[in-house]
Tab-separated table of C-alpha atoms in Angstrom:
chain	number	residue	atom	x	y	z
A	1	MET	CA	-14.282	77.423	1.456
A	2	THR	CA	-13.751	76.979	-2.249
A	3	TYR	CA	-15.758	74.326	-4.048
A	4	ALA	CA	-15.237	72.284	-7.186
A	5	LEU	CA	-18.335	70.841	-8.824
A	6	MET	CA	-18.451	67.963	-11.257
A	7	VAL	CA	-21.610	68.044	-13.385
A	8	GLN	CA	-22.442	64.800	-15.189
A	9	GLY	CA	-26.104	65.304	-16.080
A	10	ALA	CA	-27.404	66.695	-19.383
A	11	PRO	CA	-29.249	70.033	-19.179
A	12	TYR	CA	-33.074	69.817	-19.195
A	13	SER	CA	-33.052	65.992	-19.265
A	14	GLN	CA	-32.268	65.555	-15.615
A	15	GLN	CA	-32.020	67.399	-12.329
A	16	ALA	CA	-28.230	67.336	-11.980
A	17	SER	CA	-27.465	70.637	-13.759
A	18	HIS	CA	-30.278	72.500	-12.001
A	19	SER	CA	-29.137	71.229	-8.598
A	20	ALA	CA	-25.515	72.116	-9.329
A	21	LEU	CA	-26.500	75.660	-10.329
A	22	ARG	CA	-28.678	76.196	-7.294
A	23	PHE	CA	-25.957	74.879	-5.028
A	24	ALA	CA	-23.316	77.100	-6.648
A	25	GLU	CA	-25.536	80.178	-6.619
A	26	ALA	CA	-26.246	79.684	-2.912
A	27	LEU	CA	-22.591	79.464	-1.855
A	28	PRO	CA	-21.712	83.186	-1.491
A	29	ALA	CA	-24.509	83.753	1.012
A	30	GLN	CA	-22.847	81.107	3.183
A	31	GLY	CA	-19.425	82.726	2.833
A	32	HIS	CA	-18.138	80.229	0.256
A	33	ARG	CA	-17.545	80.260	-3.463
A	34	VAL	CA	-17.378	77.884	-6.376
A	35	ALA	CA	-13.924	77.946	-7.971
A	36	THR	CA	-14.226	75.286	-10.663
A	37	VAL	CA	-17.095	73.594	-12.447
A	38	PHE	CA	-16.046	70.538	-14.443
A	39	PHE	CA	-18.502	69.185	-17.011
A	40	TYR	CA	-18.171	65.499	-17.804
A	41	HIS	CA	-20.323	62.740	-19.342
A	42	ASP	CA	-23.573	64.265	-20.741
A	43	GLY	CA	-22.977	67.282	-18.512
A	44	ILE	CA	-20.871	68.721	-21.334
A	45	TYR	CA	-24.092	69.760	-23.113
A	46	ASN	CA	-24.451	72.544	-20.530
A	47	ALA	CA	-21.795	74.332	-22.586
A	48	ALA	CA	-23.621	74.154	-25.933
A	49	SER	CA	-23.321	77.743	-27.152
A	50	MET	CA	-26.473	77.578	-29.271
A	51	MET	CA	-28.661	76.433	-26.396
A	52	THR	CA	-32.051	78.077	-26.969
A	53	PRO	CA	-34.698	77.048	-24.466
A	54	PRO	CA	-38.267	78.436	-24.603
A	55	ARG	CA	-38.513	81.821	-22.876
A	56	ASP	CA	-40.475	80.497	-19.935
A	57	GLU	CA	-37.826	77.932	-19.021
A	58	PRO	CA	-34.574	78.580	-17.148
A	59	HIS	CA	-31.709	79.410	-19.486
A	60	LEU	CA	-29.005	77.199	-18.054
A	61	LEU	CA	-26.218	78.500	-20.282
A	62	GLU	CA	-26.885	82.066	-19.144
A	63	ARG	CA	-26.971	80.919	-15.540
A	64	TRP	CA	-23.520	79.312	-15.929
A	65	ARG	CA	-22.202	82.484	-17.574
A	66	ALA	CA	-23.574	84.577	-14.734
A	67	LEU	CA	-21.962	82.228	-12.245
A	68	HIS	CA	-18.644	82.692	-14.004
A	69	GLN	CA	-19.104	86.464	-13.804
A	70	THR	CA	-20.145	86.711	-10.177
A	71	GLN	CA	-17.848	84.085	-8.640
A	72	GLN	CA	-14.974	84.146	-11.153
A	73	CYS	CA	-15.197	80.372	-11.428
A	74	GLU	CA	-13.652	78.437	-14.282
A	75	LEU	CA	-16.068	76.451	-16.447
A	76	LEU	CA	-14.109	73.437	-17.670
A	77	VAL	CA	-15.399	70.929	-20.209
A	78	CYS	CA	-13.822	67.507	-20.714
A	79	VAL	CA	-12.455	67.644	-24.248
A	80	ALA	CA	-12.759	63.910	-24.936
A	81	SER	CA	-16.405	63.840	-23.833
A	82	ALA	CA	-17.230	67.052	-25.689
A	83	VAL	CA	-15.623	66.495	-29.069
A	84	ARG	CA	-17.134	63.047	-29.569
A	85	ARG	CA	-20.568	64.548	-28.770
A	86	GLY	CA	-20.140	67.503	-31.170
A	87	LEU	CA	-19.142	70.322	-28.837
A	88	LEU	CA	-16.074	72.005	-30.329
A	89	ASP	CA	-14.426	75.343	-29.653
A	90	GLU	CA	-13.036	77.392	-32.496
A	91	GLY	CA	-9.695	75.603	-32.588
A	92	GLU	CA	-11.192	72.114	-32.509
A	93	ALA	CA	-13.837	73.050	-35.086
A	94	ARG	CA	-11.161	74.253	-37.480
A	95	ARG	CA	-8.997	71.220	-36.830
A	96	HIS	CA	-11.887	68.864	-37.662
A	97	GLY	CA	-13.063	70.827	-40.698
A	98	HIS	CA	-16.252	72.360	-39.268
A	99	SER	CA	-17.302	75.900	-40.146
A	100	HIS	CA	-18.670	76.927	-36.719
A	101	PRO	CA	-17.690	76.359	-33.112
A	102	THR	CA	-20.415	75.015	-30.811
A	103	LEU	CA	-18.675	75.940	-27.583
A	104	GLU	CA	-17.194	79.289	-26.643
A	105	ALA	CA	-15.746	81.239	-23.714
A	106	PRO	CA	-16.111	81.338	-20.765
A	107	PHE	CA	-16.282	77.560	-21.226
A	108	GLU	CA	-12.909	75.939	-21.851
A	109	LEU	CA	-12.112	72.546	-23.326
A	110	THR	CA	-9.711	70.792	-21.022
A	111	GLY	CA	-8.515	67.378	-19.891
A	112	LEU	CA	-9.356	65.157	-16.951
A	113	GLY	CA	-6.131	66.252	-15.317
A	114	GLN	CA	-7.858	69.565	-14.585
A	115	LEU	CA	-10.640	67.708	-12.769
A	116	MET	CA	-8.077	65.926	-10.647
A	117	GLN	CA	-6.265	69.195	-9.984
A	118	ALA	CA	-9.515	70.908	-8.974
A	119	ALA	CA	-10.304	68.063	-6.598
A	120	LEU	CA	-6.904	68.411	-4.966
A	121	GLU	CA	-6.738	72.206	-4.843
A	122	HIS	CA	-10.166	73.127	-3.568
A	123	ASP	CA	-11.685	72.378	-0.195
A	124	ARG	CA	-14.583	70.276	-1.484
A	125	LEU	CA	-15.521	68.400	-4.647
A	126	ILE	CA	-19.222	67.713	-5.141
A	127	THR	CA	-20.536	65.454	-7.887
A	128	PHE	CA	-23.911	66.195	-9.498
A	129	ALA	CA	-24.889	63.086	-11.431
A	130	PRO	CA	-28.153	61.901	-12.991
B	1	MET	CA	-0.071	69.997	-5.862
B	2	GLU	CA	-1.404	69.142	-2.440
B	3	SER	CA	-1.609	65.440	-1.689
B	4	LYS	CA	-5.041	64.064	-0.879
B	5	SER	CA	-6.387	60.555	-0.886
B	6	ILE	CA	-8.790	60.003	-3.756
B	7	LEU	CA	-11.494	57.373	-4.090
B	8	VAL	CA	-13.126	56.679	-7.447
B	9	VAL	CA	-16.420	54.815	-6.998
B	10	VAL	CA	-17.938	52.963	-9.946
B	11	ARG	CA	-21.655	52.386	-9.344
B	12	HIS	CA	-22.912	51.549	-12.840
B	13	PRO	CA	-22.783	48.218	-14.701
B	14	PRO	CA	-20.185	47.827	-17.456
B	15	HIS	CA	-22.407	47.604	-20.526
B	16	GLY	CA	-25.073	49.945	-21.864
B	17	SER	CA	-23.492	53.209	-20.741
B	18	SER	CA	-20.101	54.909	-20.647
B	19	TRP	CA	-19.954	55.339	-16.861
B	20	VAL	CA	-17.451	52.591	-16.144
B	21	ARG	CA	-15.059	53.683	-18.865
B	22	GLU	CA	-15.254	57.322	-17.743
B	23	GLY	CA	-14.642	56.353	-14.129
B	24	LEU	CA	-11.628	54.271	-15.111
B	25	GLU	CA	-10.251	57.071	-17.271
B	26	THR	CA	-10.494	59.446	-14.334
B	27	ALA	CA	-8.633	56.968	-12.130
B	28	LEU	CA	-5.921	56.578	-14.785
B	29	VAL	CA	-5.446	60.333	-15.060
B	30	GLY	CA	-5.029	60.489	-11.286
B	31	ALA	CA	-2.344	57.820	-11.526
B	32	ALA	CA	-0.633	59.665	-14.396
B	33	LEU	CA	-0.447	62.752	-12.163
B	34	GLY	CA	1.213	60.736	-9.433
B	35	GLN	CA	-1.943	60.412	-7.318
B	36	PRO	CA	-3.142	56.838	-7.928
B	37	PRO	CA	-6.686	56.724	-6.535
B	38	ASN	CA	-8.307	53.797	-4.819
B	39	LEU	CA	-10.944	52.288	-7.070
B	40	LEU	CA	-14.114	50.870	-5.542
B	41	PHE	CA	-16.867	48.966	-7.337
B	42	SER	CA	-20.165	49.287	-5.566
B	43	GLY	CA	-23.803	48.574	-6.402
B	44	ASP	CA	-24.192	47.427	-9.998
B	45	GLY	CA	-20.609	48.577	-10.571
B	46	ILE	CA	-19.563	45.240	-9.142
B	47	LEU	CA	-20.650	43.600	-12.395
B	48	ALA	CA	-17.698	45.227	-14.163
B	49	LEU	CA	-15.411	42.924	-12.163
B	50	LEU	CA	-16.957	39.669	-13.406
B	51	ALA	CA	-14.393	37.584	-15.297
B	52	HIS	CA	-14.538	36.663	-19.012
B	53	GLN	CA	-16.278	39.773	-20.370
B	54	GLN	CA	-16.421	40.796	-24.021
B	55	ARG	CA	-17.151	44.158	-25.671
B	56	GLY	CA	-20.229	46.087	-24.643
B	57	ALA	CA	-23.333	46.883	-26.670
B	58	LEU	CA	-22.408	50.492	-27.460
B	59	GLY	CA	-19.654	49.610	-29.901
B	60	GLN	CA	-17.210	51.122	-27.458
B	61	LYS	CA	-14.095	49.497	-26.111
B	62	GLY	CA	-14.925	46.989	-23.398
B	63	SER	CA	-13.754	47.786	-19.890
B	64	ALA	CA	-12.217	44.351	-19.173
B	65	ALA	CA	-8.894	45.130	-20.875
B	66	MET	CA	-8.689	48.488	-19.104
B	67	LEU	CA	-9.315	46.811	-15.746
B	68	GLU	CA	-6.523	44.314	-16.339
B	69	GLY	CA	-4.072	47.122	-17.091
B	70	LEU	CA	-4.766	49.194	-13.986
B	71	SER	CA	-2.128	47.476	-11.861
B	72	LEU	CA	0.523	48.814	-14.267
B	73	TYR	CA	-0.500	52.268	-13.053
B	74	ASP	CA	-0.378	51.331	-9.370
B	75	ILE	CA	-4.158	51.196	-9.160
B	76	GLU	CA	-4.517	48.016	-7.132
B	77	PRO	CA	-6.198	46.170	-5.625
B	78	LEU	CA	-9.618	46.622	-7.215
B	79	TRP	CA	-11.912	47.074	-4.224
B	80	TYR	CA	-15.441	45.703	-4.289
B	81	ASP	CA	-18.286	46.259	-1.893
B	82	ARG	CA	-19.025	42.981	-0.138
B	83	HIS	CA	-22.739	43.665	0.323
B	84	SER	CA	-23.187	44.560	-3.345
B	85	LEU	CA	-21.597	41.243	-4.305
B	86	GLU	CA	-23.796	39.228	-1.976
B	87	ALA	CA	-26.968	41.112	-2.927
B	88	ARG	CA	-26.460	40.037	-6.543
B	89	GLY	CA	-25.942	36.383	-5.672
B	90	LEU	CA	-22.313	36.512	-6.728
B	91	ASP	CA	-19.207	34.997	-5.240
B	92	ALA	CA	-15.697	36.464	-5.092
B	93	SER	CA	-14.408	33.491	-7.118
B	94	GLN	CA	-16.346	34.816	-10.134
B	95	LEU	CA	-14.377	38.080	-10.183
B	96	ILE	CA	-11.197	38.829	-12.092
B	97	PRO	CA	-7.930	38.369	-10.166
B	98	GLY	CA	-6.702	41.202	-7.972
B	99	CYS	CA	-10.000	42.133	-6.292
B	100	GLN	CA	-10.314	42.749	-2.598
B	101	GLN	CA	-13.414	43.237	-0.498
B	102	ALA	CA	-14.300	46.426	1.321
B	103	SER	CA	-17.243	48.324	2.737
B	104	THR	CA	-18.426	51.354	0.743
B	105	ALA	CA	-19.110	53.400	3.878
B	106	ASP	CA	-15.640	52.698	5.308
B	107	MET	CA	-13.953	53.520	2.026
B	108	ILE	CA	-15.766	56.841	1.672
B	109	ALA	CA	-14.954	57.731	5.279
B	110	ARG	CA	-11.247	57.016	4.750
B	111	HIS	CA	-10.709	59.308	1.731
B	112	ASP	CA	-10.388	63.084	1.307
B	113	VAL	CA	-11.953	63.182	-2.165
B	114	VAL	CA	-14.665	60.887	-3.527
B	115	MET	CA	-15.494	60.841	-7.224
B	116	SER	CA	-18.604	58.939	-8.149
B	117	PHE	CA	-19.408	57.364	-11.516
């Protein structure tokens, strides 16, 4: 089966992101795969490109990137949630007069329509909330 | 796009966080894509349906006006969990017009996709 995940919890503050990652990473061994991860609410901070945790803590950003690599999943970030919280890709940064992007590929800024589409297209949608 | 029944569940109270607004926005996007979800208020989410509400404490737009506009997008009725209402000492007459009672378990069982806020 293909799975869509909705992640609503901020990284490091709550369990939601860790649980979502563990769930997604465990799928291939069961014959499934994650096709879309949609970050919403404070979950958008999982895509902060300058995330720099201490070395002895899990690096969630790298884990998401690895997930993208191994399962070819899309990592979608709600643009409305992200921009108001300061996560901007290169285009949005330029448009709002900032010198640096704070979000970069493989994460993509996208709308809620993509969440709805993921829910309809894939076999399961699982919400990971704080 | 494949047609599935969608349930959006609002579980958080209307003021002090952005959960209700984000749940409603998700429901509206579903409606805009031609898939109007059912909207269920459960747990503390039921408080969003109380009549005569003003803006919230976060300086964000209140949810009351959004709730009133949902019927224009074919999101109606607004379902509420009966047990959640009773547990909070509330009565259906205190809710905004257009609400209808349901059971959370039944609603979840009857839908293909459940989105929880």
